[in-house]
Short mmCIF file of N, CA and C in Angstrom, two decimals:
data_model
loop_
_atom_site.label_atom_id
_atom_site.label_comp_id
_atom_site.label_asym_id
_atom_site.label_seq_id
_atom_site.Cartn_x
_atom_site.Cartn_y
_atom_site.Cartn_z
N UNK A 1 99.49 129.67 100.83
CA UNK A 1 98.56 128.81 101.55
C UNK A 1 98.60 129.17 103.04
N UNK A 2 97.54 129.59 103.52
CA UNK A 2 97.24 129.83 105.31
C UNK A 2 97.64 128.45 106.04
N UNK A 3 98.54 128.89 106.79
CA UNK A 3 98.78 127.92 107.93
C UNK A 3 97.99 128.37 108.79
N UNK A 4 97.85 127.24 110.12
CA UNK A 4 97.18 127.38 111.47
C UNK A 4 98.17 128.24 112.28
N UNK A 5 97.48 128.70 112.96
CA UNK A 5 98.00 129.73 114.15
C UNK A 5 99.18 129.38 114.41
N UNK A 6 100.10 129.96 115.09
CA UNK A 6 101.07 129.15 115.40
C UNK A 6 100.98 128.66 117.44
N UNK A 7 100.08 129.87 118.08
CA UNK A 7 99.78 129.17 119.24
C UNK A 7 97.91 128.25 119.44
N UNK A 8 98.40 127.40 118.14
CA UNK A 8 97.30 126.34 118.01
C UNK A 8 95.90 126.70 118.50
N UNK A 9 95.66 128.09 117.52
CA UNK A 9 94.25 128.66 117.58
C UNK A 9 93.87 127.77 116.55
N UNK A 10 92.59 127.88 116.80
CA UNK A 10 91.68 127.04 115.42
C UNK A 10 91.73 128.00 114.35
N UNK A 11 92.38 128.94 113.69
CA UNK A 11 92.23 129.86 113.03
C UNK A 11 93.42 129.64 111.92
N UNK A 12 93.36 130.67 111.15
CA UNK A 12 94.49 130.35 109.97
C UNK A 12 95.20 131.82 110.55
N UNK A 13 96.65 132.11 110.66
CA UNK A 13 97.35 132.79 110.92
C UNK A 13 97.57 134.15 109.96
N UNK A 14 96.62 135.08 109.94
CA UNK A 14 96.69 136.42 109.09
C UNK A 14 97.26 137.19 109.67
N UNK A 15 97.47 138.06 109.17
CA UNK A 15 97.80 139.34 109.38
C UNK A 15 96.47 139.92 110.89
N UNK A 16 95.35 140.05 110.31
CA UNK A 16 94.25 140.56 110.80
C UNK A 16 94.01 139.63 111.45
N UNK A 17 94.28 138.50 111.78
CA UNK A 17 93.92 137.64 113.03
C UNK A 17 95.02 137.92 114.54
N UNK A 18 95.98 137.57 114.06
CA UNK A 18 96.68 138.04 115.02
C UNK A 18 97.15 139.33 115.32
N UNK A 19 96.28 140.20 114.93
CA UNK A 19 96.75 141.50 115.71
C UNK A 19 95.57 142.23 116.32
N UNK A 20 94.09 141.10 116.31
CA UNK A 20 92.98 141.57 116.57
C UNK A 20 92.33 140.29 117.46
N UNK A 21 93.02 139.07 116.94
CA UNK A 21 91.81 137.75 117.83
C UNK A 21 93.22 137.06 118.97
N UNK A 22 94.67 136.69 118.04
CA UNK A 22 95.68 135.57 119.39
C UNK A 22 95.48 135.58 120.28
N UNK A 23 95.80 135.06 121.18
CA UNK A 23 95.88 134.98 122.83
C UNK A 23 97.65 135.43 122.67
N UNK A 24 98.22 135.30 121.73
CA UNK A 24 99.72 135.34 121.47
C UNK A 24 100.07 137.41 121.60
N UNK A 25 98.89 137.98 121.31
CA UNK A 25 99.36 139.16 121.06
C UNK A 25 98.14 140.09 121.83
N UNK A 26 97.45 139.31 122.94
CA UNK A 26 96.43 139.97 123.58
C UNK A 26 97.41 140.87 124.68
N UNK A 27 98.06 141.00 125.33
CA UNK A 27 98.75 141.67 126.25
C UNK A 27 99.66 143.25 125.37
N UNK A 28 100.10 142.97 124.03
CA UNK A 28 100.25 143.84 123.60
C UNK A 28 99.01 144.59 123.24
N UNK A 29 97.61 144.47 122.90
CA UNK A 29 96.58 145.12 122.46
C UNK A 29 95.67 146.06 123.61
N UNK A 30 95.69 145.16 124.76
CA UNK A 30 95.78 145.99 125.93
C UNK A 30 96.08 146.74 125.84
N UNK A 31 97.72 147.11 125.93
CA UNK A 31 98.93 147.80 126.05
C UNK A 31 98.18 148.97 125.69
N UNK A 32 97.94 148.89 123.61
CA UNK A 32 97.60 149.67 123.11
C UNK A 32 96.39 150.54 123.75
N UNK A 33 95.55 149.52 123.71
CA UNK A 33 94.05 149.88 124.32
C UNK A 33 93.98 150.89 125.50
N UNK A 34 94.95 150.84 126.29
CA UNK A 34 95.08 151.76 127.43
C UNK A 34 95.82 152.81 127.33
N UNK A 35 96.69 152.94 126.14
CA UNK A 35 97.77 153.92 125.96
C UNK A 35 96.89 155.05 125.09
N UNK A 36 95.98 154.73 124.26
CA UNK A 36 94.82 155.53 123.84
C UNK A 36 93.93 155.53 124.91
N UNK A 37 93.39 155.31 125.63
CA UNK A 37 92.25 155.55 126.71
C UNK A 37 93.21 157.11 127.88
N UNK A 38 94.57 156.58 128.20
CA UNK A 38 95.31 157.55 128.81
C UNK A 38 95.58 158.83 128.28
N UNK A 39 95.48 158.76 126.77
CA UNK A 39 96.37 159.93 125.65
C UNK A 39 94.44 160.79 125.97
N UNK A 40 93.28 160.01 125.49
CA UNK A 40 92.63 160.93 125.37
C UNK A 40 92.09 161.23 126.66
N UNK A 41 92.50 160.44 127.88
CA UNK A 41 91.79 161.03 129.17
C UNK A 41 92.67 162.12 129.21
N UNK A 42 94.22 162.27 129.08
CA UNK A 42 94.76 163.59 129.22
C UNK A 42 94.61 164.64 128.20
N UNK A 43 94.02 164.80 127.15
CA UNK A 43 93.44 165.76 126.36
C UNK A 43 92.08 166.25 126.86
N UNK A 44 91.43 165.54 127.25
CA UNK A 44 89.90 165.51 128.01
C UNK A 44 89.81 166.78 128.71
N UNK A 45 90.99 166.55 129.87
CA UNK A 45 91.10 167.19 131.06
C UNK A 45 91.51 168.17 130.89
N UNK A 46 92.37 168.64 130.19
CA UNK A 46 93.25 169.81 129.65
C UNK A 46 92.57 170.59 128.83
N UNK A 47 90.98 169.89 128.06
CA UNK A 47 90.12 170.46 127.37
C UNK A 47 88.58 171.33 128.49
N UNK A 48 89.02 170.49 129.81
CA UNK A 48 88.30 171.26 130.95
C UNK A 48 86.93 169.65 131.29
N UNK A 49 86.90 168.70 130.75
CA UNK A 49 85.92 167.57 130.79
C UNK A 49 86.63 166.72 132.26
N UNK A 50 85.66 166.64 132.88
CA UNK A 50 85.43 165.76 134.01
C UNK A 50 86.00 164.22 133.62
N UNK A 51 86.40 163.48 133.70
CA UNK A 51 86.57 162.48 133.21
C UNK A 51 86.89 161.31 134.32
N UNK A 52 86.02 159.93 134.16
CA UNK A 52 85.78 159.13 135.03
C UNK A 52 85.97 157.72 133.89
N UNK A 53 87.10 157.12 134.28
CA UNK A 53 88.05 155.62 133.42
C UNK A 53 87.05 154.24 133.77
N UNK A 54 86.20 153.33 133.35
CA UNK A 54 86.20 152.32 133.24
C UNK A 54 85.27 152.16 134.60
N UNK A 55 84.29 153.14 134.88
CA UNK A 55 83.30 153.15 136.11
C UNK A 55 81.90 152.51 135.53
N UNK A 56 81.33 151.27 136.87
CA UNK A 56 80.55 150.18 136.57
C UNK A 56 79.30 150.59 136.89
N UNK A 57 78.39 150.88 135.53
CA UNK A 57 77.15 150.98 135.76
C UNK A 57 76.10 149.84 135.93
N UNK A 58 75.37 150.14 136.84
CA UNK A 58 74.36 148.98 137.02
C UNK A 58 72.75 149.56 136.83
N UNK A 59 72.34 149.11 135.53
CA UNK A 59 70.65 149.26 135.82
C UNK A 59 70.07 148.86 134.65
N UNK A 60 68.86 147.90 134.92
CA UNK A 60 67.76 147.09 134.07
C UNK A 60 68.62 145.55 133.80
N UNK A 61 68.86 145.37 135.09
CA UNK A 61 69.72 144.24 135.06
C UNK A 61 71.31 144.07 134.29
N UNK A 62 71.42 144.59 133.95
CA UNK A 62 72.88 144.61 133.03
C UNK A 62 73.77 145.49 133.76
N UNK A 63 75.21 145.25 133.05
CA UNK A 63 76.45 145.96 133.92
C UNK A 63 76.71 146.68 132.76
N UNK A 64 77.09 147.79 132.57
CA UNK A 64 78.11 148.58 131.59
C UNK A 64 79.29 149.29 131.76
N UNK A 65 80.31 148.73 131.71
CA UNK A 65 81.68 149.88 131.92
C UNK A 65 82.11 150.39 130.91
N UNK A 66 81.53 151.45 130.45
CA UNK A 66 82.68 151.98 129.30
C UNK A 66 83.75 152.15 129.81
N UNK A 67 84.72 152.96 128.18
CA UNK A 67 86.12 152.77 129.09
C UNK A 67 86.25 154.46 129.10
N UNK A 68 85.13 155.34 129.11
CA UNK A 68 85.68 156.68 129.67
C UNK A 68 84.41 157.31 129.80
N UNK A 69 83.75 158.34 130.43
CA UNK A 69 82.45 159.37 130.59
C UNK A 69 83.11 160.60 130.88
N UNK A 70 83.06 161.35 129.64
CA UNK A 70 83.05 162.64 129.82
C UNK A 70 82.00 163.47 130.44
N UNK A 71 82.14 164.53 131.04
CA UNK A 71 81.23 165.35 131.11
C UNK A 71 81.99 166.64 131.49
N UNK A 72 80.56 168.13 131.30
CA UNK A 72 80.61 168.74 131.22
C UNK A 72 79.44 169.72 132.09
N UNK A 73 78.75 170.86 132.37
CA UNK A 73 77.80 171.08 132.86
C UNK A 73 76.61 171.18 131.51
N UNK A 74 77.65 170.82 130.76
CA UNK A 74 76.13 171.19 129.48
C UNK A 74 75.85 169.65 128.70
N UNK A 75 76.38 168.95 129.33
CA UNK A 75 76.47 167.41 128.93
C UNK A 75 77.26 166.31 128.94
N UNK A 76 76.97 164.90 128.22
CA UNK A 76 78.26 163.72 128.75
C UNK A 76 78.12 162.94 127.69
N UNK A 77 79.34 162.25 127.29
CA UNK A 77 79.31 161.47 126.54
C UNK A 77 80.42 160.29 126.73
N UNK A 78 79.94 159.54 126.30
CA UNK A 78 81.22 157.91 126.25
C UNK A 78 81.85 157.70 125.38
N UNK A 79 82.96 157.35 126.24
CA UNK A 79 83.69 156.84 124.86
C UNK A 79 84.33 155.31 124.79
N UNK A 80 84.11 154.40 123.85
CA UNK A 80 84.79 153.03 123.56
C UNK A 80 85.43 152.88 122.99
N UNK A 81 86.90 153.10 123.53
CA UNK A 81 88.17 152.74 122.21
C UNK A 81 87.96 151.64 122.00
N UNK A 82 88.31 151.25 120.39
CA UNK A 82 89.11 150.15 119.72
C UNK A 82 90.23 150.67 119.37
N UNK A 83 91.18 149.73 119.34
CA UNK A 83 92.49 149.37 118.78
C UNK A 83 92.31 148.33 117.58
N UNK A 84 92.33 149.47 116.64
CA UNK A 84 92.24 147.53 115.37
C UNK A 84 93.46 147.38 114.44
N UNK A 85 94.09 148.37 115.09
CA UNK A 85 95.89 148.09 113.74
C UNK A 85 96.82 148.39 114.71
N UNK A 86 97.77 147.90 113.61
CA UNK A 86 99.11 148.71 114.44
C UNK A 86 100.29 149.69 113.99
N UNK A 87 99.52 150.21 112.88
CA UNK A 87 100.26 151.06 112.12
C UNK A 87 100.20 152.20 112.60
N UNK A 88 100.94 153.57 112.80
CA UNK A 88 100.81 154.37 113.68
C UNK A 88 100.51 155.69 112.18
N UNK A 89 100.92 155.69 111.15
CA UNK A 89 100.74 156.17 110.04
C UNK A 89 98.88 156.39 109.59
N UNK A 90 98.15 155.34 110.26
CA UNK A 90 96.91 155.19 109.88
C UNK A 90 95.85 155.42 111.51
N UNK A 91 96.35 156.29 112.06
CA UNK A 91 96.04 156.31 113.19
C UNK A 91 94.76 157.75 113.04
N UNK A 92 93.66 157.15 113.29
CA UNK A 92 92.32 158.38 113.82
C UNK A 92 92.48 158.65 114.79
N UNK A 93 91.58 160.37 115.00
CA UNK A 93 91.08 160.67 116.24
C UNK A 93 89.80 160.84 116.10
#
């Protein structure tokens, strides 16, 4: 039987809740979130790509920061990590 959160989220305490929604385990997901944004900005660079972290675009009224813009002279692309586990066994690139 699902119990409630234990830091009194309105939620039932899963597996997949707390390692994707707590406020209990948001500082570790960060953690993660930036430790992949760092791993592939230093592959980026070493691959010869320009690379610019979490820079604020403004236009048609809206803001967008991805969290990386590659480029190249022959083109650019973004990238938006997620972090959605924490198994290191099941880890993409």
């Amino acid at each position: 039987m699902p119990t409630q959160c234990r830091a009194e989220c309105p939620a039932s305490e899963t597996a997949s809740y707390i390692i994707q929604h707590c406020i209990l385990s948001h500082g570790g997901r960060v953690r993660r979130h930036d430790t992949v944004l760092n791993m592939l900005e230093i592959a980026l660079h070493k691959k010869g790509y320009r690379v610019t972290k979490e820079k604020m675009f403004i236009g048609n009224k809206r803001r967008r920061k991805p969290d990386l813009v590659c480029s190249e002279p022959s083109g650019a692309f973004i990238i938006d990590a997620q972090v959605v586990g924490d198994n290191p066994s099941t880890t993409h690139w």
